[in-house]
Amino acid sequence: MKVLVVGSGGREHALVWKISQSPLVDEIYCAGGNAGIEEIAQVIPIDPLDIRTLTEFSKNEGIDFAVVGPEAPLVNGIADEFEKVGIPLFGPSRQASRLEGSKAFAKKFMERHGIPTADFEVFNEFDRAVRYVKNVGAPVVVKADGLASGKGAVVCRTLDDAIRALEAFMIRGVFGESGKRVVIEEFLTGEEASYIVMANGEKYIPLPSSQDHKRLLDGDRGPNTGGMGAYSPTPFVTPDVEERIRREVIEPTLRGLMEDGIHFKGFLYAGLMLTSEGPKVLEFNVRLGDPEAQPILMRLRGDFLSALLEFYKGGIPHLEVDERWAVDVVIASKGYPERPEKGKEIKGLDRVRDLEAVAVFHAGTVRKEGRVYTAGGRVLNVCALGRDLREAKDKAYSAVELIEFEGMHYRRDIGDRALRMTG
Ligand code: AMP
Ligand code: GLY
């Protein structure tokens, strides 16, 4: 088979790595790509957002199956275009992708279908939004309605912070049109978890639970990022909690979509706050999380492509999950997330290549004349399996220490919230 993976980050490297192990694959292509992906896939220089060229390419090349990593092509309708030309693609339609593409849409959907989430209001006018936050007071959460690369949510501890966020989004337009409309939400407390399923209409298969680390610095300080590391499973998602997530969040969401005439096909990601009242949805994503996909895919055993195909066609394949724990540490560039440096040579990749139960997934990297350089904010993911969380963490960090580039930065506490809980 010829398989196409769309996207160029750590999640896509992990997808290509996992899918390319399938005996069904004759050729694997990646639109986007990076220095790691190009070692195992044929990188095609087509922008993941250039849907027309991607569709043309796939038709001409005879692609049999496509999987999409990032949200933007999905929100822009890549699944609809592939469907028109009859190429199977695992990813939701443009309409279904609004669950991620518009926070206002997602919140109203949840309200309509009784899915637990923070109380909220939607605003298009700055003055009204300011009046509202003055009325409800801080802490409060201000979110840009549209896509903002994981940076569009601001937890505001004070009223001043909230007004500043509203100014930035609605007046200064730091996220362009995405932030002209905002959702203002009740501040929730609890432990966060990511729960991702493969969905096809109302059928779904849960993937292992995980926990992301969104803040830049140790101890969950500093600005929000796309994610600085993740581990799987997370002990915060106990069997009881998982049961509640499935009954109270995943199933009513898939049912609600069907009631609204939307057949969701793809990965559905619920970003959850596990509150004292139960799980509440912070956000939906219509794709695998990055970096959550890396530890999750590392724990899946067997032929993932074959499972995806069977599921796509309406079956319910058995997904075998490795009992071991996985920890993924993101190594970022100096200046991330604001203004990441680029073009620094990365050394030590050969030292980690053959380590047992360790995989390095590239994100922002590029190869020039045989050397690998940084090319983005999040540069590498070092992912390791261990019999317990501690072992997985130690292995991942031992490997991280073998890698160097100027200005590299990573969190040293990935998994510590769970270690504190389990002792
Ligand atoms: P989002 O992009 O909506 O997932 O928000 C990004 C991050 O902001 C989340 O991972 C949480 O850490 C935080 N956050 C979002 N919404 C809330 C909320 N209602 N209460 C507390 N924290 C939140
Ligand atoms: N790691 C969070 C996300 O992919 O949105």
mmCIF file of N, CA and C in Angstrom, residues 181-293:
data_model
loop_
_atom_site.group_PDB
_atom_site.id
_atom_site.type_symbol
_atom_site.label_atom_id
_atom_site.label_comp_id
_atom_site.label_asym_id
_atom_site.label_seq_id
_atom_site.Cartn_x
_atom_site.Cartn_y
_atom_site.Cartn_z
ATOM 1 N N ARG A 181 -13.283 37.075 18.195
ATOM 2 C CA ARG A 181 -14.373 36.571 19.026
ATOM 3 C C ARG A 181 -13.712 35.786 20.166
ATOM 4 N N VAL A 182 -14.228 35.938 21.380
ATOM 5 C CA VAL A 182 -13.611 35.227 22.502
ATOM 6 C C VAL A 182 -14.653 34.437 23.289
ATOM 7 N N VAL A 183 -14.153 33.405 23.949
ATOM 8 C CA VAL A 183 -14.952 32.677 24.929
ATOM 9 C C VAL A 183 -14.373 33.033 26.289
ATOM 10 N N ILE A 184 -15.216 33.436 27.206
ATOM 11 C CA ILE A 184 -14.759 33.687 28.578
ATOM 12 C C ILE A 184 -15.344 32.595 29.461
ATOM 13 N N GLU A 185 -14.464 31.935 30.200
ATOM 14 C CA GLU A 185 -14.847 30.721 30.906
ATOM 15 C C GLU A 185 -14.563 30.784 32.377
ATOM 16 N N GLU A 186 -15.349 30.053 33.093
ATOM 17 C CA GLU A 186 -15.120 29.800 34.513
ATOM 18 C C GLU A 186 -13.771 29.083 34.680
ATOM 19 N N PHE A 187 -13.038 29.450 35.709
ATOM 20 C CA PHE A 187 -11.750 28.821 36.007
ATOM 21 C C PHE A 187 -12.007 27.515 36.763
ATOM 22 N N LEU A 188 -11.471 26.434 36.246
ATOM 23 C CA LEU A 188 -11.659 25.125 36.881
ATOM 24 C C LEU A 188 -10.374 24.686 37.562
ATOM 25 N N THR A 189 -10.501 23.917 38.623
ATOM 26 C CA THR A 189 -9.295 23.371 39.246
ATOM 27 C C THR A 189 -9.376 21.856 39.272
ATOM 28 N N GLY A 190 -8.214 21.245 39.261
ATOM 29 C CA GLY A 190 -8.132 19.792 39.278
ATOM 30 C C GLY A 190 -6.897 19.364 38.516
ATOM 31 N N GLU A 191 -6.842 18.085 38.223
ATOM 32 C CA GLU A 191 -5.721 17.535 37.471
ATOM 33 C C GLU A 191 -6.158 17.490 36.003
ATOM 34 N N GLU A 192 -5.223 17.806 35.092
ATOM 35 C CA GLU A 192 -5.567 17.743 33.668
ATOM 36 C C GLU A 192 -5.193 16.388 33.086
ATOM 37 N N ALA A 193 -5.961 15.939 32.126
ATOM 38 C CA ALA A 193 -5.619 14.696 31.426
ATOM 39 C C ALA A 193 -6.068 14.793 29.981
ATOM 40 N N SER A 194 -5.401 14.030 29.134
ATOM 41 C CA SER A 194 -5.788 13.966 27.726
ATOM 42 C C SER A 194 -6.376 12.590 27.468
ATOM 43 N N TYR A 195 -7.543 12.565 26.870
ATOM 44 C CA TYR A 195 -8.186 11.292 26.571
ATOM 45 C C TYR A 195 -8.537 11.292 25.088
ATOM 46 N N ILE A 196 -7.909 10.390 24.355
ATOM 47 C CA ILE A 196 -8.055 10.391 22.896
ATOM 48 C C ILE A 196 -8.681 9.070 22.455
ATOM 49 N N VAL A 197 -9.629 9.148 21.548
ATOM 50 C CA VAL A 197 -10.218 7.931 20.986
ATOM 51 C C VAL A 197 -10.134 7.996 19.461
ATOM 52 N N MET A 198 -10.159 6.808 18.855
ATOM 53 C CA MET A 198 -10.383 6.712 17.417
ATOM 54 C C MET A 198 -11.896 6.606 17.267
ATOM 55 N N ALA A 199 -12.483 7.495 16.466
ATOM 56 C CA ALA A 199 -13.942 7.502 16.368
ATOM 57 C C ALA A 199 -14.381 7.312 14.931
ATOM 58 N N ASN A 200 -15.497 6.614 14.788
ATOM 59 C CA ASN A 200 -16.123 6.449 13.477
ATOM 60 C C ASN A 200 -17.630 6.439 13.748
ATOM 61 N N GLY A 201 -18.267 7.610 13.585
ATOM 62 C CA GLY A 201 -19.669 7.727 13.986
ATOM 63 C C GLY A 201 -19.752 7.526 15.488
ATOM 64 N N GLU A 202 -20.622 6.631 15.929
ATOM 65 C CA GLU A 202 -20.727 6.389 17.378
ATOM 66 C C GLU A 202 -19.787 5.286 17.853
ATOM 67 N N LYS A 203 -19.119 4.620 16.905
ATOM 68 C CA LYS A 203 -18.147 3.594 17.310
ATOM 69 C C LYS A 203 -16.847 4.272 17.713
ATOM 70 N N TYR A 204 -16.216 3.749 18.733
ATOM 71 C CA TYR A 204 -14.914 4.319 19.074
ATOM 72 C C TYR A 204 -14.029 3.307 19.788
ATOM 73 N N ILE A 205 -12.743 3.559 19.709
ATOM 74 C CA ILE A 205 -11.761 2.750 20.431
ATOM 75 C C ILE A 205 -10.889 3.713 21.233
ATOM 76 N N PRO A 206 -10.871 3.566 22.564
ATOM 77 C CA PRO A 206 -10.029 4.468 23.354
ATOM 78 C C PRO A 206 -8.542 4.157 23.150
ATOM 79 N N LEU A 207 -7.766 5.186 23.100
ATOM 80 C CA LEU A 207 -6.311 5.027 23.153
ATOM 81 C C LEU A 207 -5.902 5.193 24.621
ATOM 82 N N PRO A 208 -4.690 4.785 24.968
ATOM 83 C CA PRO A 208 -4.263 4.934 26.367
ATOM 84 C C PRO A 208 -4.316 6.400 26.821
ATOM 85 N N SER A 209 -4.595 6.599 28.100
ATOM 86 C CA SER A 209 -4.661 7.960 28.637
ATOM 87 C C SER A 209 -3.260 8.572 28.699
ATOM 88 N N SER A 210 -3.219 9.889 28.806
ATOM 89 C CA SER A 210 -1.919 10.558 28.894
ATOM 90 C C SER A 210 -2.090 11.906 29.591
ATOM 91 N N GLN A 211 -0.961 12.494 29.933
ATOM 92 C CA GLN A 211 -0.989 13.852 30.503
ATOM 93 C C GLN A 211 0.093 14.683 29.840
ATOM 94 N N ASP A 212 -0.329 15.840 29.360
ATOM 95 C CA ASP A 212 0.569 16.785 28.701
ATOM 96 C C ASP A 212 1.135 17.738 29.756
ATOM 97 N N HIS A 213 2.171 18.461 29.417
ATOM 98 C CA HIS A 213 2.737 19.506 30.285
ATOM 99 C C HIS A 213 2.792 20.770 29.453
ATOM 100 N N LYS A 214 1.754 21.611 29.568
ATOM 101 C CA LYS A 214 1.598 22.712 28.614
ATOM 102 C C LYS A 214 2.482 23.914 28.920
ATOM 103 N N ARG A 215 2.821 24.099 30.199
ATOM 104 C CA ARG A 215 3.598 25.295 30.535
ATOM 105 C C ARG A 215 5.064 25.084 30.188
ATOM 106 N N LEU A 216 5.721 26.218 29.925
ATOM 107 C CA LEU A 216 7.113 26.174 29.462
ATOM 108 C C LEU A 216 8.091 25.660 30.517
ATOM 109 N N LEU A 217 7.830 26.028 31.792
ATOM 110 C CA LEU A 217 8.867 25.825 32.816
ATOM 111 C C LEU A 217 8.457 24.785 33.854
ATOM 112 N N ASP A 218 9.465 24.267 34.549
ATOM 113 C CA ASP A 218 9.229 23.299 35.616
ATOM 114 C C ASP A 218 8.228 23.851 36.625
ATOM 115 N N GLY A 219 7.467 22.943 37.225
ATOM 116 C CA GLY A 219 6.500 23.364 38.235
ATOM 117 C C GLY A 219 5.286 24.030 37.608
ATOM 118 N N ASP A 220 5.073 23.814 36.323
ATOM 119 C CA ASP A 220 3.937 24.411 35.600
ATOM 120 C C ASP A 220 3.919 25.927 35.725
ATOM 121 N N ARG A 221 5.095 26.518 35.513
ATOM 122 C CA ARG A 221 5.200 27.973 35.473
ATOM 123 C C ARG A 221 5.492 28.407 34.048
ATOM 124 N N GLY A 222 5.401 29.720 33.822
ATOM 125 C CA GLY A 222 5.711 30.256 32.493
ATOM 126 C C GLY A 222 4.515 30.153 31.559
ATOM 127 N N PRO A 223 4.716 30.618 30.320
ATOM 128 C CA PRO A 223 3.594 30.681 29.376
ATOM 129 C C PRO A 223 3.149 29.300 28.892
ATOM 130 N N ASN A 224 1.938 29.239 28.369
ATOM 131 C CA ASN A 224 1.471 28.016 27.716
ATOM 132 C C ASN A 224 2.250 27.792 26.430
ATOM 133 N N THR A 225 2.493 26.530 26.120
ATOM 134 C CA THR A 225 3.182 26.167 24.872
ATOM 135 C C THR A 225 2.310 25.141 24.165
ATOM 136 N N GLY A 226 2.810 24.608 23.063
ATOM 137 C CA GLY A 226 2.112 23.498 22.407
ATOM 138 C C GLY A 226 2.192 22.221 23.230
ATOM 139 N N GLY A 227 3.090 22.179 24.193
ATOM 140 C CA GLY A 227 3.277 20.978 25.039
ATOM 141 C C GLY A 227 4.758 20.668 25.160
ATOM 142 N N MET A 228 5.229 20.563 26.405
ATOM 143 C CA MET A 228 6.675 20.372 26.660
ATOM 144 C C MET A 228 7.018 18.933 27.049
ATOM 145 N N GLY A 229 6.028 18.063 27.018
ATOM 146 C CA GLY A 229 6.302 16.663 27.363
ATOM 147 C C GLY A 229 5.008 15.986 27.761
ATOM 148 N N ALA A 230 5.004 14.679 27.735
ATOM 149 C CA ALA A 230 3.796 13.930 28.088
ATOM 150 C C ALA A 230 4.206 12.537 28.519
ATOM 151 N N TYR A 231 3.312 11.906 29.264
ATOM 152 C CA TYR A 231 3.561 10.512 29.622
ATOM 153 C C TYR A 231 2.247 9.741 29.540
ATOM 154 N N SER A 232 2.367 8.435 29.446
ATOM 155 C CA SER A 232 1.183 7.576 29.330
ATOM 156 C C SER A 232 1.474 6.238 29.991
ATOM 157 N N PRO A 233 0.541 5.640 30.728
ATOM 158 C CA PRO A 233 -0.788 6.162 31.045
ATOM 159 C C PRO A 233 -0.668 7.192 32.160
ATOM 160 N N THR A 234 -1.760 7.887 32.479
ATOM 161 C CA THR A 234 -1.721 8.755 33.643
ATOM 162 C C THR A 234 -2.569 8.131 34.758
ATOM 163 N N PRO A 235 -1.993 8.009 35.953
ATOM 164 C CA PRO A 235 -2.726 7.384 37.057
ATOM 165 C C PRO A 235 -3.930 8.201 37.498
ATOM 166 N N PHE A 236 -4.015 9.460 37.044
ATOM 167 C CA PHE A 236 -5.182 10.269 37.402
ATOM 168 C C PHE A 236 -6.437 9.750 36.698
ATOM 169 N N VAL A 237 -6.239 9.095 35.567
ATOM 170 C CA VAL A 237 -7.383 8.467 34.895
ATOM 171 C C VAL A 237 -7.484 7.022 35.408
ATOM 172 N N THR A 238 -8.108 6.889 36.564
ATOM 173 C CA THR A 238 -8.331 5.560 37.160
ATOM 174 C C THR A 238 -9.425 4.857 36.347
ATOM 175 N N PRO A 239 -9.639 3.557 36.541
ATOM 176 C CA PRO A 239 -10.729 2.893 35.813
ATOM 177 C C PRO A 239 -12.077 3.579 36.029
ATOM 178 N N ASP A 240 -12.345 4.066 37.244
ATOM 179 C CA ASP A 240 -13.625 4.752 37.492
ATOM 180 C C ASP A 240 -13.712 6.064 36.720
ATOM 181 N N VAL A 241 -12.627 6.810 36.751
ATOM 182 C CA VAL A 241 -12.615 8.090 36.033
ATOM 183 C C VAL A 241 -12.765 7.823 34.534
ATOM 184 N N GLU A 242 -12.088 6.804 34.049
ATOM 185 C CA GLU A 242 -12.173 6.494 32.626
ATOM 186 C C GLU A 242 -13.612 6.145 32.233
ATOM 187 N N GLU A 243 -14.249 5.385 33.078
ATOM 188 C CA GLU A 243 -15.647 5.028 32.817
ATOM 189 C C GLU A 243 -16.499 6.301 32.713
ATOM 190 N N ARG A 244 -16.269 7.245 33.612
ATOM 191 C CA ARG A 244 -17.036 8.501 33.566
ATOM 192 C C ARG A 244 -16.712 9.292 32.304
ATOM 193 N N ILE A 245 -15.430 9.314 31.935
ATOM 194 C CA ILE A 245 -15.060 10.058 30.719
ATOM 195 C C ILE A 245 -15.791 9.467 29.514
ATOM 196 N N ARG A 246 -15.834 8.144 29.465
ATOM 197 C CA ARG A 246 -16.486 7.512 28.317
ATOM 198 C C ARG A 246 -17.989 7.789 28.313
ATOM 199 N N ARG A 247 -18.628 7.616 29.471
ATOM 200 C CA ARG A 247 -20.104 7.771 29.527
ATOM 201 C C ARG A 247 -20.538 9.229 29.481
ATOM 202 N N GLU A 248 -19.755 10.112 30.103
ATOM 203 C CA GLU A 248 -20.223 11.501 30.246
ATOM 204 C C GLU A 248 -19.668 12.440 29.175
ATOM 205 N N VAL A 249 -18.559 12.036 28.552
ATOM 206 C CA VAL A 249 -17.949 12.937 27.573
ATOM 207 C C VAL A 249 -17.915 12.318 26.173
ATOM 208 N N ILE A 250 -17.217 11.204 26.024
ATOM 209 C CA ILE A 250 -16.984 10.672 24.673
ATOM 210 C C ILE A 250 -18.298 10.225 24.018
ATOM 211 N N GLU A 251 -19.069 9.413 24.724
ATOM 212 C CA GLU A 251 -20.277 8.873 24.088
ATOM 213 C C GLU A 251 -21.310 9.954 23.777
ATOM 214 N N PRO A 252 -21.622 10.864 24.728
ATOM 215 C CA PRO A 252 -22.572 11.927 24.347
ATOM 216 C C PRO A 252 -22.037 12.845 23.253
ATOM 217 N N THR A 253 -20.721 12.983 23.163
ATOM 218 C CA THR A 253 -20.175 13.834 22.092
ATOM 219 C C THR A 253 -20.410 13.178 20.738
ATOM 220 N N LEU A 254 -20.088 11.888 20.642
ATOM 221 C CA LEU A 254 -20.254 11.213 19.345
ATOM 222 C C LEU A 254 -21.745 11.110 18.989
ATOM 223 N N ARG A 255 -22.580 10.861 20.017
ATOM 224 C CA ARG A 255 -24.023 10.793 19.780
ATOM 225 C C ARG A 255 -24.546 12.163 19.357
ATOM 226 N N GLY A 256 -24.098 13.200 20.050
ATOM 227 C CA GLY A 256 -24.534 14.565 19.742
ATOM 228 C C GLY A 256 -24.154 14.961 18.323
ATOM 229 N N LEU A 257 -22.960 14.571 17.920
ATOM 230 C CA LEU A 257 -22.532 14.882 16.553
ATOM 231 C C LEU A 257 -23.461 14.201 15.559
ATOM 232 N N MET A 258 -23.790 12.930 15.806
ATOM 233 C CA MET A 258 -24.678 12.205 14.892
ATOM 234 C C MET A 258 -26.050 12.884 14.852
ATOM 235 N N GLU A 259 -26.528 13.293 16.048
ATOM 236 C CA GLU A 259 -27.824 13.982 16.085
ATOM 237 C C GLU A 259 -27.791 15.268 15.274
ATOM 238 N N ASP A 260 -26.621 15.904 15.252
ATOM 239 C CA ASP A 260 -26.478 17.143 14.484
ATOM 240 C C ASP A 260 -26.129 16.856 13.018
ATOM 241 N N GLY A 261 -26.163 15.583 12.643
ATOM 242 C CA GLY A 261 -25.902 15.228 11.245
ATOM 243 C C GLY A 261 -24.427 15.172 10.889
ATOM 244 N N ILE A 262 -23.567 15.015 11.904
ATOM 245 C CA ILE A 262 -22.121 14.996 11.634
ATOM 246 C C ILE A 262 -21.556 13.628 11.994
ATOM 247 N N HIS A 263 -21.018 12.948 10.979
ATOM 248 C CA HIS A 263 -20.373 11.659 11.217
ATOM 249 C C HIS A 263 -18.884 11.934 11.424
ATOM 250 N N PHE A 264 -18.409 11.714 12.639
ATOM 251 C CA PHE A 264 -17.010 12.033 12.952
ATOM 252 C C PHE A 264 -16.143 10.820 12.674
ATOM 253 N N LYS A 265 -15.162 10.994 11.813
ATOM 254 C CA LYS A 265 -14.232 9.906 11.521
ATOM 255 C C LYS A 265 -12.821 10.426 11.733
ATOM 256 N N GLY A 266 -12.149 9.897 12.745
ATOM 257 C CA GLY A 266 -10.789 10.371 13.010
ATOM 258 C C GLY A 266 -10.484 10.254 14.490
ATOM 259 N N PHE A 267 -9.391 10.917 14.890
ATOM 260 C CA PHE A 267 -9.034 10.930 16.308
ATOM 261 C C PHE A 267 -9.797 12.061 16.984
ATOM 262 N N LEU A 268 -10.462 11.739 18.080
ATOM 263 C CA LEU A 268 -11.127 12.781 18.864
ATOM 264 C C LEU A 268 -10.403 12.873 20.204
ATOM 265 N N TYR A 269 -9.969 14.065 20.517
ATOM 266 C CA TYR A 269 -9.140 14.304 21.702
ATOM 267 C C TYR A 269 -9.938 15.172 22.657
ATOM 268 N N ALA A 270 -10.168 14.667 23.865
ATOM 269 C CA ALA A 270 -10.802 15.495 24.887
ATOM 270 C C ALA A 270 -9.723 15.932 25.868
ATOM 271 N N GLY A 271 -9.512 17.249 25.948
ATOM 272 C CA GLY A 271 -8.625 17.811 26.967
ATOM 273 C C GLY A 271 -9.492 18.039 28.193
ATOM 274 N N LEU A 272 -9.170 17.377 29.297
ATOM 275 C CA LEU A 272 -10.085 17.345 30.435
ATOM 276 C C LEU A 272 -9.484 17.954 31.691
ATOM 277 N N MET A 273 -10.352 18.545 32.490
ATOM 278 C CA MET A 273 -9.991 18.867 33.864
ATOM 279 C C MET A 273 -10.746 17.869 34.725
ATOM 280 N N LEU A 274 -10.007 17.121 35.555
ATOM 281 C CA LEU A 274 -10.655 16.156 36.438
ATOM 282 C C LEU A 274 -10.978 16.895 37.733
ATOM 283 N N THR A 275 -12.184 17.425 37.795
ATOM 284 C CA THR A 275 -12.574 18.268 38.935
ATOM 285 C C THR A 275 -13.213 17.398 40.017
ATOM 286 N N SER A 276 -13.471 18.008 41.164
ATOM 287 C CA SER A 276 -14.099 17.246 42.251
ATOM 288 C C SER A 276 -15.518 16.816 41.865
ATOM 289 N N GLU A 277 -16.090 17.498 40.869
ATOM 290 C CA GLU A 277 -17.438 17.102 40.416
ATOM 291 C C GLU A 277 -17.401 16.084 39.293
ATOM 292 N N GLY A 278 -16.196 15.780 38.806
ATOM 293 C CA GLY A 278 -16.087 14.833 37.696
ATOM 294 C C GLY A 278 -15.317 15.461 36.545
ATOM 295 N N PRO A 279 -15.132 14.708 35.462
ATOM 296 C CA PRO A 279 -14.361 15.246 34.330
ATOM 297 C C PRO A 279 -15.130 16.344 33.607
ATOM 298 N N LYS A 280 -14.426 17.432 33.289
ATOM 299 C CA LYS A 280 -15.029 18.502 32.482
ATOM 300 C C LYS A 280 -14.116 18.800 31.300
ATOM 301 N N VAL A 281 -14.725 19.084 30.165
ATOM 302 C CA VAL A 281 -13.951 19.299 28.938
ATOM 303 C C VAL A 281 -13.377 20.717 28.915
ATOM 304 N N LEU A 282 -12.053 20.814 28.757
ATOM 305 C CA LEU A 282 -11.409 22.115 28.554
ATOM 306 C C LEU A 282 -11.417 22.465 27.075
ATOM 307 N N GLU A 283 -11.174 21.444 26.260
ATOM 308 C CA GLU A 283 -11.169 21.671 24.813
ATOM 309 C C GLU A 283 -11.303 20.337 24.107
ATOM 310 N N PHE A 284 -11.805 20.402 22.887
ATOM 311 C CA PHE A 284 -11.740 19.247 21.995
ATOM 312 C C PHE A 284 -10.692 19.531 20.941
ATOM 313 N N ASN A 285 -9.950 18.478 20.574
ATOM 314 C CA ASN A 285 -9.126 18.549 19.378
ATOM 315 C C ASN A 285 -9.588 17.429 18.463
ATOM 316 N N VAL A 286 -9.353 17.617 17.179
ATOM 317 C CA VAL A 286 -9.892 16.639 16.222
ATOM 318 C C VAL A 286 -8.763 15.815 15.604
ATOM 319 N N ARG A 287 -7.776 15.514 16.448
ATOM 320 C CA ARG A 287 -6.520 14.903 15.973
ATOM 321 C C ARG A 287 -5.824 14.333 17.182
ATOM 322 N N LEU A 288 -4.711 13.666 16.945
ATOM 323 C CA LEU A 288 -3.876 13.231 18.063
ATOM 324 C C LEU A 288 -3.208 14.451 18.684
ATOM 325 N N GLY A 289 -2.942 14.401 19.970
ATOM 326 C CA GLY A 289 -2.207 15.490 20.602
ATOM 327 C C GLY A 289 -0.727 15.394 20.261
ATOM 328 N N ASP A 290 -0.068 16.526 20.309
ATOM 329 C CA ASP A 290 1.385 16.569 20.165
ATOM 330 C C ASP A 290 1.881 17.329 21.389
ATOM 331 N N PRO A 291 2.522 16.723 22.352
ATOM 332 C CA PRO A 291 3.280 15.464 22.292
ATOM 333 C C PRO A 291 2.585 14.187 22.760
ATOM 334 N N GLU A 292 1.308 14.191 23.093
ATOM 335 C CA GLU A 292 0.706 12.964 23.642
ATOM 336 C C GLU A 292 0.835 11.768 22.700
ATOM 337 N N ALA A 293 0.733 12.025 21.385
ATOM 338 C CA ALA A 293 0.791 10.913 20.424
ATOM 339 C C ALA A 293 2.082 10.100 20.567
#
